């Protein structure tokens, strides 16, 4: 993944498409061809072109990375010459690999047949690893260098979020212990995501396209990128095995370098999306939220949310998390000002929090009474939902209470479908139900005493001020409600109509 330091002045994508036929006619001697838009990556725009020699692909990148783009095209040509379909460039009539157009650098590429390998099964992963190894071996090795490459871009854009620059500095410091010159270097794809691997079902051949992020660096870095896209270490064993079978690097080198270079890859991802956010770059996406997601994914690896025991210093953040997490649920008005101490009869308890930096973003409390363990609180801030935090908290709580004597784990919830679904997915089954009924205030209480079928639990009452001492003696929560008044501002008062003299 590469980053440009400045933004070019360029025409719109629709304007570029309008100009393509003329550029193809002048630079590639292909008059009268039609172009059809194709899905592109985050750094490019792509069109299909029908030519007399067969299908071709036009790819456009912003011209500030045109020189880098040309190096990737030359590398694709070398890989393809070595026997791996790589979308090699078709030279212009004057021998150049690219042409300029309205702030973009254009290339005409050979078409690679096939469909992207987007699966996560062992067979697909092994094929990705095998194809990446063949692409590394095709052009041959490169002399090793002392400095790790591709370098991290630590420019001003890394200040776009407070965590980015410190995280990148930590990765760089950790990588300093890795002797870059001792690794096997080569020409790298730079961004080997699953959609770049195209499998031709008819021939069984697999190609590797989109060499726009081309780099020279340790081969294990490219493998680390593929592992990242496959879900990380522990999810990509078949991919790694498929790669090692062709021996582009030794197993010892892989074991020594993979984890460090995976962190380096995620750091590059963080820098790239920080740059896109800082420059409001929208190439290849329809919504700025996609840039935010890319940065958030990098943060999840570089600055993961931690699970730990609740501490007294967490109270303010804990209460804020609980209030905000409940706001869009049936418990929206169940707000606390203090975290309660353990209730009577609780033999053992676990109080856990998930923290992002110093902020509590998810909570779980479990209390054990005899052989029953009850979930007293569980919630996740909306921005962190769907990331598995509640399940991680539950698993950790169960592990900590394994010797407590609890035989049953229960919880009470209401009608929120997401909460019910989460409990059911974790093996909970509905055992008992009853109603919570709230009566609205309409000038008087709707219920002040037991009246079948209702049993009052909490009452909100009014009393005259003369009974304040009695009320405060009898109840914990008493407020003086005050009516505040002032004269209406004369400047805003309605003007009397003028009368004729």
Tab-separated table of C-alpha atoms in Angstrom:
chain	number	residue	atom	x	y	z
A	1	UNK	CA	0.000	0.000	0.000
A	2	UNK	CA	1.517	3.332	-1.000
A	3	UNK	CA	0.651	6.900	-0.078
A	4	UNK	CA	0.961	10.049	-2.135
A	5	UNK	CA	2.056	13.181	-0.312
A	6	UNK	CA	-0.194	15.588	-2.240
A	7	UNK	CA	-3.405	15.625	-4.220
A	8	UNK	CA	-3.434	16.373	-7.948
A	9	UNK	CA	-5.864	18.606	-9.815
A	10	UNK	CA	-7.767	16.159	-11.966
A	11	UNK	CA	-10.912	15.849	-14.009
A	12	UNK	CA	-13.942	13.906	-12.878
A	13	UNK	CA	-14.188	10.171	-13.466
A	14	UNK	CA	-17.024	10.708	-15.952
A	15	UNK	CA	-14.900	13.268	-17.779
A	16	UNK	CA	-12.020	10.811	-17.862
A	17	UNK	CA	-14.257	8.103	-19.317
A	18	UNK	CA	-15.400	10.499	-22.045
A	19	UNK	CA	-11.773	11.076	-23.046
A	20	UNK	CA	-10.669	7.438	-23.048
A	21	UNK	CA	-11.635	6.605	-26.675
A	22	UNK	CA	-9.549	9.515	-27.942
A	23	UNK	CA	-6.537	8.558	-25.763
A	24	UNK	CA	-6.754	4.916	-26.885
A	25	UNK	CA	-6.880	6.009	-30.518
A	26	UNK	CA	-3.925	8.413	-30.250
A	27	UNK	CA	-1.604	6.533	-27.902
A	28	UNK	CA	-2.443	2.883	-28.581
A	29	UNK	CA	-3.675	3.150	-32.186
A	30	UNK	CA	-7.085	1.746	-31.226
A	31	UNK	CA	-9.697	3.954	-32.922
A	32	UNK	CA	-13.413	3.543	-32.397
A	33	UNK	CA	-13.313	1.278	-29.321
A	34	UNK	CA	-15.956	1.312	-26.596
A	35	UNK	CA	-15.132	1.335	-22.895
A	36	UNK	CA	-17.265	-0.171	-20.123
A	37	UNK	CA	-16.705	0.681	-16.424
A	38	UNK	CA	-15.546	-2.139	-14.132
A	39	UNK	CA	-15.308	-2.249	-10.330
A	40	UNK	CA	-11.967	-0.806	-9.302
A	41	UNK	CA	-9.825	-0.792	-6.205
A	42	UNK	CA	-9.395	2.024	-3.700
A	43	UNK	CA	-6.542	3.554	-5.690
A	44	UNK	CA	-7.751	3.208	-9.263
A	45	UNK	CA	-10.552	3.337	-11.833
A	46	UNK	CA	-10.922	0.501	-14.346
A	47	UNK	CA	-12.695	-0.041	-17.697
A	48	UNK	CA	-13.077	-3.002	-20.041
A	49	UNK	CA	-12.127	-2.411	-23.680
A	50	UNK	CA	-13.043	-4.594	-26.678
A	51	UNK	CA	-10.176	-4.465	-29.218
A	52	UNK	CA	-9.453	-6.388	-32.441
A	53	UNK	CA	-6.827	-8.361	-30.530
A	54	UNK	CA	-9.296	-9.329	-27.798
A	55	UNK	CA	-10.438	-7.926	-24.514
A	56	UNK	CA	-8.196	-5.411	-22.755
A	57	UNK	CA	-8.450	-3.431	-19.520
A	58	UNK	CA	-7.771	0.280	-19.023
A	59	UNK	CA	-6.583	1.253	-15.555
A	60	UNK	CA	-6.263	4.838	-14.289
A	61	UNK	CA	-4.493	6.110	-11.164
A	62	UNK	CA	-3.895	9.672	-9.998
A	63	UNK	CA	-0.828	11.027	-11.756
A	64	UNK	CA	1.156	11.756	-8.579
A	65	UNK	CA	1.704	7.990	-8.307
A	66	UNK	CA	2.190	7.506	-12.055
A	67	UNK	CA	5.901	6.714	-11.745
A	68	UNK	CA	5.206	4.078	-9.115
A	69	UNK	CA	2.372	2.748	-11.262
A	70	UNK	CA	4.759	2.315	-14.200
A	71	UNK	CA	7.176	0.312	-12.033
A	72	UNK	CA	4.324	-2.012	-11.070
A	73	UNK	CA	3.377	-2.455	-14.724
A	74	UNK	CA	6.951	-3.426	-15.593
A	75	UNK	CA	6.958	-5.909	-12.711
A	76	UNK	CA	3.673	-7.424	-13.926
A	77	UNK	CA	5.300	-7.927	-17.331
A	78	UNK	CA	8.218	-9.782	-15.732
A	79	UNK	CA	5.920	-11.966	-13.639
A	80	UNK	CA	3.799	-12.809	-16.666
A	81	UNK	CA	6.926	-13.646	-18.664
A	82	UNK	CA	7.784	-16.061	-15.863
A	83	UNK	CA	4.557	-17.996	-16.351
A	84	UNK	CA	2.012	-16.323	-14.026
A	85	UNK	CA	-0.854	-14.354	-15.611
A	86	UNK	CA	-0.449	-10.867	-14.138
A	87	UNK	CA	-2.299	-8.420	-16.397
A	88	UNK	CA	0.877	-7.276	-18.152
A	89	UNK	CA	0.741	-3.866	-19.867
A	90	UNK	CA	0.278	-3.351	-23.593
A	91	UNK	CA	2.810	-0.729	-24.656
A	92	UNK	CA	1.712	2.489	-26.372
A	93	UNK	CA	2.607	3.000	-30.028
A	94	UNK	CA	5.757	4.844	-28.899
A	95	UNK	CA	6.744	2.077	-26.470
A	96	UNK	CA	5.650	3.860	-23.263
A	97	UNK	CA	3.681	1.885	-20.696
A	98	UNK	CA	1.428	4.768	-19.583
A	99	UNK	CA	-0.317	7.840	-20.963
A	100	UNK	CA	-1.362	11.015	-19.137
A	101	UNK	CA	-4.943	12.259	-19.185
A	102	UNK	CA	-6.551	14.974	-17.062
A	103	UNK	CA	-4.558	14.362	-13.908
A	104	UNK	CA	-4.503	10.572	-14.315
A	105	UNK	CA	-1.935	8.059	-15.504
A	106	UNK	CA	-3.481	5.419	-17.818
A	107	UNK	CA	-2.346	1.947	-18.802
A	108	UNK	CA	-3.782	-0.654	-21.171
A	109	UNK	CA	-3.512	-4.150	-19.699
A	110	UNK	CA	-3.921	-7.683	-20.968
A	111	UNK	CA	-7.090	-9.310	-19.704
A	112	UNK	CA	-6.686	-12.153	-17.210
A	113	UNK	CA	-9.669	-14.536	-17.342
A	114	UNK	CA	-11.206	-15.927	-14.191
A	115	UNK	CA	-13.101	-15.041	-11.041
A	116	UNK	CA	-11.666	-13.654	-7.778
A	117	UNK	CA	-10.820	-16.162	-5.061
A	118	UNK	CA	-12.883	-14.794	-2.205
A	119	UNK	CA	-13.382	-17.977	-0.176
A	120	UNK	CA	-11.741	-18.816	3.114
A	121	UNK	CA	-11.641	-22.602	2.744
A	122	UNK	CA	-8.330	-24.468	2.865
A	123	UNK	CA	-8.378	-25.179	-0.877
A	124	UNK	CA	-8.803	-21.500	-1.807
A	125	UNK	CA	-6.213	-20.380	0.714
A	126	UNK	CA	-3.681	-22.941	-0.472
A	127	UNK	CA	-4.163	-21.773	-4.066
A	128	UNK	CA	-3.572	-18.158	-3.004
A	129	UNK	CA	-0.359	-19.158	-1.241
A	130	UNK	CA	0.834	-21.227	-4.202
A	131	UNK	CA	0.107	-18.444	-6.715
A	132	UNK	CA	1.868	-15.829	-4.585
A	133	UNK	CA	4.919	-18.080	-4.319
A	134	UNK	CA	5.015	-18.549	-8.106
A	135	UNK	CA	4.712	-14.785	-8.607
A	136	UNK	CA	7.645	-14.234	-6.234
A	137	UNK	CA	9.830	-16.821	-7.934
A	138	UNK	CA	9.065	-15.733	-11.522
A	139	UNK	CA	11.259	-12.590	-11.702
A	140	UNK	CA	13.969	-13.962	-9.394
A	141	UNK	CA	15.416	-12.635	-6.124
A	142	UNK	CA	16.561	-9.080	-5.334
A	143	UNK	CA	19.681	-8.169	-3.383
A	144	UNK	CA	18.747	-7.700	0.269
A	145	UNK	CA	18.880	-4.221	1.777
A	146	UNK	CA	19.552	-3.000	5.280
A	147	UNK	CA	16.397	-0.913	5.672
A	148	UNK	CA	12.981	-2.543	5.802
A	149	UNK	CA	10.838	-1.819	2.772
A	150	UNK	CA	8.214	-0.654	2.001
A	151	UNK	CA	8.885	2.170	4.463
A	152	UNK	CA	6.156	3.518	6.705
A	153	UNK	CA	4.886	6.953	5.739
A	154	UNK	CA	4.944	8.943	8.988
A	155	UNK	CA	3.856	12.233	7.434
A	156	UNK	CA	1.508	14.868	8.886
A	157	UNK	CA	-1.540	12.818	7.931
A	158	UNK	CA	-0.790	10.409	10.805
A	159	UNK	CA	-2.114	13.102	13.184
A	160	UNK	CA	-5.628	12.563	11.821
A	161	UNK	CA	-6.367	10.374	14.884
A	162	UNK	CA	-4.425	10.530	18.185
A	163	UNK	CA	-3.520	6.842	18.234
A	164	UNK	CA	-2.068	6.528	14.720
A	165	UNK	CA	1.424	8.029	15.067
A	166	UNK	CA	2.217	6.389	18.459
A	167	UNK	CA	1.094	3.000	17.103
A	168	UNK	CA	3.275	3.377	14.000
A	169	UNK	CA	6.246	4.422	16.128
A	170	UNK	CA	5.852	1.278	18.259
A	171	UNK	CA	5.737	-0.944	15.184
A	172	UNK	CA	8.816	0.718	13.757
A	173	UNK	CA	10.696	0.275	17.009
A	174	UNK	CA	9.735	-3.408	17.200
A	175	UNK	CA	10.812	-3.962	13.588
A	176	UNK	CA	14.244	-2.483	14.295
A	177	UNK	CA	15.235	-5.791	15.881
A	178	UNK	CA	14.450	-7.646	12.646
A	179	UNK	CA	17.608	-7.834	10.514
A	180	UNK	CA	16.157	-6.818	7.144
A	181	UNK	CA	19.344	-7.758	5.277
A	182	UNK	CA	19.073	-11.352	6.505
A	183	UNK	CA	15.689	-11.837	4.788
A	184	UNK	CA	14.951	-13.025	1.263
A	185	UNK	CA	14.059	-10.013	-0.871
A	186	UNK	CA	12.161	-9.882	-4.120
A	187	UNK	CA	9.606	-8.050	-6.224
A	188	UNK	CA	6.360	-7.824	-4.273
A	189	UNK	CA	2.763	-7.473	-5.342
A	190	UNK	CA	2.239	-5.163	-2.364
A	191	UNK	CA	-1.470	-5.758	-1.795
A	192	UNK	CA	-2.358	-9.438	-2.449
A	193	UNK	CA	-6.015	-9.442	-1.406
A	194	UNK	CA	-8.229	-12.344	-2.462
A	195	UNK	CA	-9.873	-10.356	-5.270
A	196	UNK	CA	-6.481	-9.965	-6.997
A	197	UNK	CA	-6.212	-13.742	-7.468
A	198	UNK	CA	-8.270	-14.817	-10.494
A	199	UNK	CA	-9.046	-18.499	-11.022
A	200	UNK	CA	-9.951	-19.638	-14.539
A	201	UNK	CA	-12.392	-22.506	-13.937
A	202	UNK	CA	-11.880	-23.802	-17.475
A	203	UNK	CA	-8.098	-24.181	-17.304
A	204	UNK	CA	-7.513	-24.317	-13.554
A	205	UNK	CA	-4.923	-21.554	-13.912
A	206	UNK	CA	-4.714	-18.830	-11.294
A	207	UNK	CA	-3.394	-15.343	-12.051
A	208	UNK	CA	-2.417	-12.405	-9.850
A	209	UNK	CA	-3.447	-8.936	-11.093
A	210	UNK	CA	-3.411	-5.314	-9.850
A	211	UNK	CA	0.299	-4.577	-9.369
A	212	UNK	CA	-0.272	-0.903	-8.561
A	213	UNK	CA	1.052	-1.307	-5.005
A	214	UNK	CA	4.278	-2.944	-6.297
A	215	UNK	CA	7.251	-2.798	-3.953
A	216	UNK	CA	10.699	-4.293	-3.529
A	217	UNK	CA	11.082	-5.830	-0.097
A	218	UNK	CA	11.239	-9.031	1.954
A	219	UNK	CA	9.050	-11.703	0.399
A	220	UNK	CA	7.599	-12.495	3.820
A	221	UNK	CA	6.059	-9.001	3.827
A	222	UNK	CA	3.915	-9.907	0.824
A	223	UNK	CA	2.949	-13.164	2.497
A	224	UNK	CA	2.063	-11.226	5.670
A	225	UNK	CA	-0.271	-9.063	3.567
A	226	UNK	CA	-2.012	-12.156	2.192
A	227	UNK	CA	-2.291	-13.559	5.724
A	228	UNK	CA	-3.826	-10.262	6.877
A	229	UNK	CA	-6.532	-10.477	4.222
A	230	UNK	CA	-7.186	-14.116	5.124
A	231	UNK	CA	-7.989	-13.222	8.725
A	232	UNK	CA	-4.578	-13.216	10.361
A	233	UNK	CA	-2.235	-15.790	11.858
A	234	UNK	CA	-4.224	-18.833	12.915
A	235	UNK	CA	-6.708	-18.413	10.058
A	236	UNK	CA	-4.288	-18.776	7.168
A	237	UNK	CA	-2.432	-22.053	7.818
A	238	UNK	CA	-3.380	-23.480	4.422
A	239	UNK	CA	-2.246	-20.287	2.678
A	240	UNK	CA	1.147	-20.401	4.403
A	241	UNK	CA	1.501	-24.110	3.640
A	242	UNK	CA	0.724	-23.524	-0.041
A	243	UNK	CA	3.315	-20.757	-0.149
A	244	UNK	CA	6.078	-22.747	1.569
A	245	UNK	CA	5.660	-25.770	-0.718
A	246	UNK	CA	7.479	-23.898	-3.501
A	247	UNK	CA	10.155	-22.655	-1.051
A	248	UNK	CA	10.415	-18.962	-1.968
A	249	UNK	CA	11.685	-18.551	1.620
A	250	UNK	CA	12.730	-20.996	4.307
A	251	UNK	CA	10.437	-22.063	7.143
A	252	UNK	CA	12.850	-20.627	9.724
A	253	UNK	CA	12.805	-17.214	8.087
A	254	UNK	CA	9.033	-17.289	7.945
A	255	UNK	CA	8.728	-18.145	11.639
A	256	UNK	CA	11.138	-15.366	12.580
A	257	UNK	CA	9.662	-12.600	10.455
A	258	UNK	CA	5.953	-13.218	9.793
A	259	UNK	CA	4.471	-11.737	12.971
A	260	UNK	CA	6.672	-8.622	12.854
A	261	UNK	CA	5.959	-7.993	9.187
A	262	UNK	CA	2.229	-8.537	9.736
A	263	UNK	CA	2.326	-5.666	12.227
A	264	UNK	CA	4.333	-3.656	9.669
A	265	UNK	CA	1.638	-4.363	7.091
A	266	UNK	CA	-1.135	-3.197	9.412
A	267	UNK	CA	0.885	-0.068	10.184
A	268	UNK	CA	1.059	0.652	6.454
A	269	UNK	CA	-2.691	0.136	6.260
A	270	UNK	CA	-3.213	2.626	9.081
A	271	UNK	CA	-0.996	5.206	7.373
A	272	UNK	CA	-2.772	4.717	4.037
A	273	UNK	CA	-6.282	5.186	5.385
A	274	UNK	CA	-5.165	8.061	7.627
A	275	UNK	CA	-3.878	9.767	4.475
A	276	UNK	CA	-7.159	9.128	2.643
A	277	UNK	CA	-9.156	10.557	5.551
A	278	UNK	CA	-6.865	13.582	5.940
A	279	UNK	CA	-7.130	14.371	2.213
A	280	UNK	CA	-10.802	13.352	1.854
A	281	UNK	CA	-9.736	10.909	-0.853
A	282	UNK	CA	-12.717	8.977	-2.233
A	283	UNK	CA	-11.203	7.108	-5.178
A	284	UNK	CA	-12.719	3.638	-5.408
A	285	UNK	CA	-15.370	4.160	-2.712
A	286	UNK	CA	-18.862	5.632	-2.499
A	287	UNK	CA	-18.866	6.657	1.158
A	288	UNK	CA	-16.238	8.177	3.450
A	289	UNK	CA	-17.260	5.562	6.022
A	290	UNK	CA	-15.232	3.017	4.044
A	291	UNK	CA	-12.060	4.975	4.785
A	292	UNK	CA	-13.029	5.094	8.448
A	293	UNK	CA	-13.604	1.338	8.460
A	294	UNK	CA	-10.184	0.740	6.911
A	295	UNK	CA	-8.541	2.779	9.657
A	296	UNK	CA	-10.662	1.090	12.336
A	297	UNK	CA	-9.606	-2.348	11.071
A	298	UNK	CA	-5.968	-1.320	11.401
A	299	UNK	CA	-6.619	0.005	14.887
A	300	UNK	CA	-8.195	-3.303	15.918
A	301	UNK	CA	-4.845	-4.984	15.239
A	302	UNK	CA	-2.438	-2.244	16.316
A	303	UNK	CA	-4.449	-0.938	19.281
A	304	UNK	CA	-6.760	-3.821	20.212
A	305	UNK	CA	-9.510	-3.406	22.759
A	306	UNK	CA	-8.345	-5.097	25.988
A	307	UNK	CA	-10.393	-7.184	28.394
A	308	UNK	CA	-9.506	-6.748	32.057
A	309	UNK	CA	-11.000	-6.563	35.545
A	310	UNK	CA	-12.952	-3.472	36.511
A	311	UNK	CA	-11.003	-0.925	38.586
A	312	UNK	CA	-12.373	1.785	40.864
A	313	UNK	CA	-10.837	4.423	38.590
A	314	UNK	CA	-13.073	3.128	35.755
A	315	UNK	CA	-16.309	4.201	37.466
A	316	UNK	CA	-17.026	7.409	35.517
A	317	UNK	CA	-16.237	5.766	32.168
A	318	UNK	CA	-18.160	2.629	33.216
A	319	UNK	CA	-21.294	4.645	34.050
A	320	UNK	CA	-21.023	6.597	30.789
A	321	UNK	CA	-20.649	3.374	28.791
A	322	UNK	CA	-23.697	1.840	30.471
A	323	UNK	CA	-25.868	4.929	29.921
A	324	UNK	CA	-24.939	5.341	26.251
A	325	UNK	CA	-25.144	1.632	25.486
A	326	UNK	CA	-28.651	1.422	26.971
A	327	UNK	CA	-29.903	4.562	25.217
A	328	UNK	CA	-31.289	2.722	22.172
A	329	UNK	CA	-32.666	-0.215	24.170
A	330	UNK	CA	-35.692	-0.903	26.352
A	331	UNK	CA	-33.483	0.033	29.346
A	332	UNK	CA	-32.945	3.614	28.102
A	333	UNK	CA	-34.053	5.184	31.404
A	334	UNK	CA	-32.171	2.792	33.706
A	335	UNK	CA	-29.378	5.267	34.465
A	336	UNK	CA	-27.089	5.042	37.504
A	337	UNK	CA	-24.931	7.731	39.103
A	338	UNK	CA	-22.739	5.242	41.005
A	339	UNK	CA	-21.707	1.682	40.359
A	340	UNK	CA	-23.399	-0.363	43.105
A	341	UNK	CA	-21.436	-2.576	45.455
A	342	UNK	CA	-22.040	-6.313	45.507
A	343	UNK	CA	-25.497	-7.187	46.875
A	344	UNK	CA	-26.114	-9.351	49.918
A	345	UNK	CA	-25.885	-13.073	49.288
A	346	UNK	CA	-23.304	-12.799	46.518
A	347	UNK	CA	-20.628	-15.393	47.207
A	348	UNK	CA	-18.391	-14.477	44.282
A	349	UNK	CA	-18.487	-12.042	41.412
A	350	UNK	CA	-16.622	-11.069	38.273
A	351	UNK	CA	-16.638	-7.481	37.029
A	352	UNK	CA	-15.016	-7.079	33.609
A	353	UNK	CA	-14.534	-4.194	31.215
A	354	UNK	CA	-13.333	-3.865	27.647
A	355	UNK	CA	-11.156	-0.772	27.289
A	356	UNK	CA	-10.023	1.121	24.214
A	357	UNK	CA	-7.108	3.123	25.535
A	358	UNK	CA	-8.535	4.429	28.812
A	359	UNK	CA	-12.195	4.413	27.724
A	360	UNK	CA	-14.580	1.677	28.844
A	361	UNK	CA	-16.430	0.519	25.724
A	362	UNK	CA	-18.126	-2.654	27.016
A	363	UNK	CA	-18.953	-4.103	30.433
A	364	UNK	CA	-19.997	-7.391	31.986
A	365	UNK	CA	-20.784	-8.160	35.640
A	366	UNK	CA	-21.630	-11.665	36.834
A	367	UNK	CA	-22.683	-12.458	40.432
A	368	UNK	CA	-22.781	-15.966	41.938
A	369	UNK	CA	-25.362	-16.914	44.532
A	370	UNK	CA	-25.095	-20.563	45.482
A	371	UNK	CA	-25.147	-22.608	42.280
A	372	UNK	CA	-26.638	-19.739	40.228
A	373	UNK	CA	-24.530	-17.214	38.322
A	374	UNK	CA	-26.447	-14.163	37.072
A	375	UNK	CA	-25.369	-11.614	34.484
A	376	UNK	CA	-26.053	-8.335	36.285
A	377	UNK	CA	-24.844	-5.994	33.521
A	378	UNK	CA	-23.741	-6.520	29.931
A	379	UNK	CA	-23.586	-3.854	27.236
A	380	UNK	CA	-21.391	-2.545	24.421
A	381	UNK	CA	-21.131	0.998	23.088
A	382	UNK	CA	-22.894	1.271	19.706
A	383	UNK	CA	-19.668	2.047	17.809
A	384	UNK	CA	-18.113	-1.211	19.052
A	385	UNK	CA	-21.030	-3.558	18.471
A	386	UNK	CA	-20.531	-6.471	16.097
A	387	UNK	CA	-16.864	-6.900	17.008
A	388	UNK	CA	-17.391	-9.803	19.408
A	389	UNK	CA	-16.656	-7.856	22.596
A	390	UNK	CA	-19.683	-9.110	24.549
A	391	UNK	CA	-18.797	-12.700	23.699
A	392	UNK	CA	-15.158	-12.170	24.693
A	393	UNK	CA	-16.315	-10.729	28.009
A	394	UNK	CA	-18.683	-13.641	28.613
A	395	UNK	CA	-16.026	-16.231	27.779
A	396	UNK	CA	-13.562	-14.550	30.122
A	397	UNK	CA	-16.128	-14.358	32.939
A	398	UNK	CA	-17.023	-18.039	32.588
A	399	UNK	CA	-13.326	-18.971	32.653
A	400	UNK	CA	-12.778	-16.962	35.838
A	401	UNK	CA	-15.811	-18.528	37.539
A	402	UNK	CA	-15.004	-22.090	36.507
A	403	UNK	CA	-14.363	-23.151	40.131
A	404	UNK	CA	-17.108	-21.100	41.754
A	405	UNK	CA	-19.645	-23.901	42.124
A	406	UNK	CA	-22.133	-22.231	39.776
A	407	UNK	CA	-24.157	-24.701	37.729
A	408	UNK	CA	-26.561	-22.360	35.946
A	409	UNK	CA	-25.934	-19.034	34.228
A	410	UNK	CA	-28.947	-16.772	33.760
A	411	UNK	CA	-29.763	-13.228	32.693
A	412	UNK	CA	-32.796	-10.999	32.502
A	413	UNK	CA	-33.517	-9.001	29.374
A	414	UNK	CA	-36.472	-7.342	27.684
A	415	UNK	CA	-37.683	-7.083	24.084
A	416	UNK	CA	-34.543	-5.931	22.231
A	417	UNK	CA	-34.134	-8.360	19.358
A	418	UNK	CA	-30.346	-7.952	19.176
A	419	UNK	CA	-29.926	-8.832	22.851
A	420	UNK	CA	-32.271	-11.819	22.626
A	421	UNK	CA	-30.446	-13.058	19.537
A	422	UNK	CA	-27.071	-12.720	21.248
A	423	UNK	CA	-28.231	-14.758	24.246
A	424	UNK	CA	-29.742	-17.433	22.019
A	425	UNK	CA	-26.573	-17.664	19.927
A	426	UNK	CA	-24.643	-18.278	23.153
A	427	UNK	CA	-26.864	-21.190	24.205
A	428	UNK	CA	-29.379	-19.400	26.439
A	429	UNK	CA	-33.037	-20.458	26.214
A	430	UNK	CA	-36.092	-18.593	27.460
A	431	UNK	CA	-37.271	-20.145	30.743
A	432	UNK	CA	-39.685	-17.639	32.308
A	433	UNK	CA	-41.351	-14.366	31.345
A	434	UNK	CA	-43.414	-11.653	33.030
A	435	UNK	CA	-44.401	-8.044	32.279
A	436	UNK	CA	-42.766	-4.726	33.168
A	437	UNK	CA	-45.509	-2.074	32.997
A	438	UNK	CA	-44.828	1.692	33.162
A	439	UNK	CA	-47.747	4.064	33.694
A	440	UNK	CA	-47.375	7.540	32.166
A	441	UNK	CA	-47.919	10.795	34.058
A	442	UNK	CA	-51.140	12.440	32.947
A	443	UNK	CA	-51.904	14.743	35.881
A	444	UNK	CA	-52.015	11.872	38.357
A	445	UNK	CA	-50.635	8.411	38.996
A	446	UNK	CA	-52.080	5.615	36.952
A	447	UNK	CA	-51.383	3.150	39.751
A	448	UNK	CA	-50.683	3.747	43.458
A	449	UNK	CA	-51.415	0.359	44.991
A	450	UNK	CA	-51.710	-3.285	44.026
A	451	UNK	CA	-54.487	-3.680	41.514
A	452	UNK	CA	-54.891	-6.993	39.708
A	453	UNK	CA	-53.133	-7.931	37.580
A	454	UNK	CA	-50.460	-5.333	38.481
A	455	UNK	CA	-48.027	-5.119	41.418
A	456	UNK	CA	-46.432	-1.645	41.809
A	457	UNK	CA	-42.651	-1.752	42.237
A	458	UNK	CA	-41.592	1.912	41.952
A	459	UNK	CA	-43.776	5.005	42.464
A	460	UNK	CA	-42.962	8.574	41.409
A	461	UNK	CA	-44.976	10.780	43.790
A	462	UNK	CA	-45.548	14.506	44.468
A	463	UNK	CA	-45.755	16.078	47.954
A	464	UNK	CA	-46.101	19.612	49.318
A	465	UNK	CA	-42.850	21.315	50.350
A	466	UNK	CA	-43.917	21.380	53.997
A	467	UNK	CA	-43.354	17.607	54.114
A	468	UNK	CA	-39.736	17.751	52.887
A	469	UNK	CA	-38.144	16.575	56.149
A	470	UNK	CA	-40.468	13.594	56.368
A	471	UNK	CA	-39.876	12.683	52.708
A	472	UNK	CA	-36.095	12.827	53.028
A	473	UNK	CA	-36.243	10.676	56.153
A	474	UNK	CA	-38.368	8.033	54.453
A	475	UNK	CA	-36.928	7.951	50.907
A	476	UNK	CA	-33.448	8.032	49.408
A	477	UNK	CA	-34.286	10.000	46.262
A	478	UNK	CA	-36.087	13.292	46.937
A	479	UNK	CA	-35.816	16.490	44.902
A	480	UNK	CA	-37.273	19.941	45.336
A	481	UNK	CA	-38.924	20.823	42.032
A	482	UNK	CA	-38.852	24.571	41.406
A	483	UNK	CA	-40.805	26.760	39.046
A	484	UNK	CA	-38.590	29.580	37.769
A	485	UNK	CA	-40.133	32.797	36.388
A	486	UNK	CA	-39.195	36.189	34.938
A	487	UNK	CA	-40.893	38.985	33.087
A	488	UNK	CA	-41.120	38.440	29.357
A	489	UNK	CA	-38.483	40.574	27.545
A	490	UNK	CA	-40.182	43.749	26.357
A	491	UNK	CA	-38.251	43.768	23.106
A	492	UNK	CA	-39.854	40.438	22.219
A	493	UNK	CA	-43.360	41.366	23.410
A	494	UNK	CA	-46.049	41.780	20.814
A	495	UNK	CA	-46.245	45.358	19.567
A	496	UNK	CA	-49.569	47.148	19.963
A	497	UNK	CA	-50.947	48.241	16.593
A	498	UNK	CA	-50.331	51.817	15.718
A	499	UNK	CA	-53.399	54.109	15.667
A	500	UNK	CA	-53.962	56.847	13.221
A	501	UNK	CA	-53.615	60.337	14.646
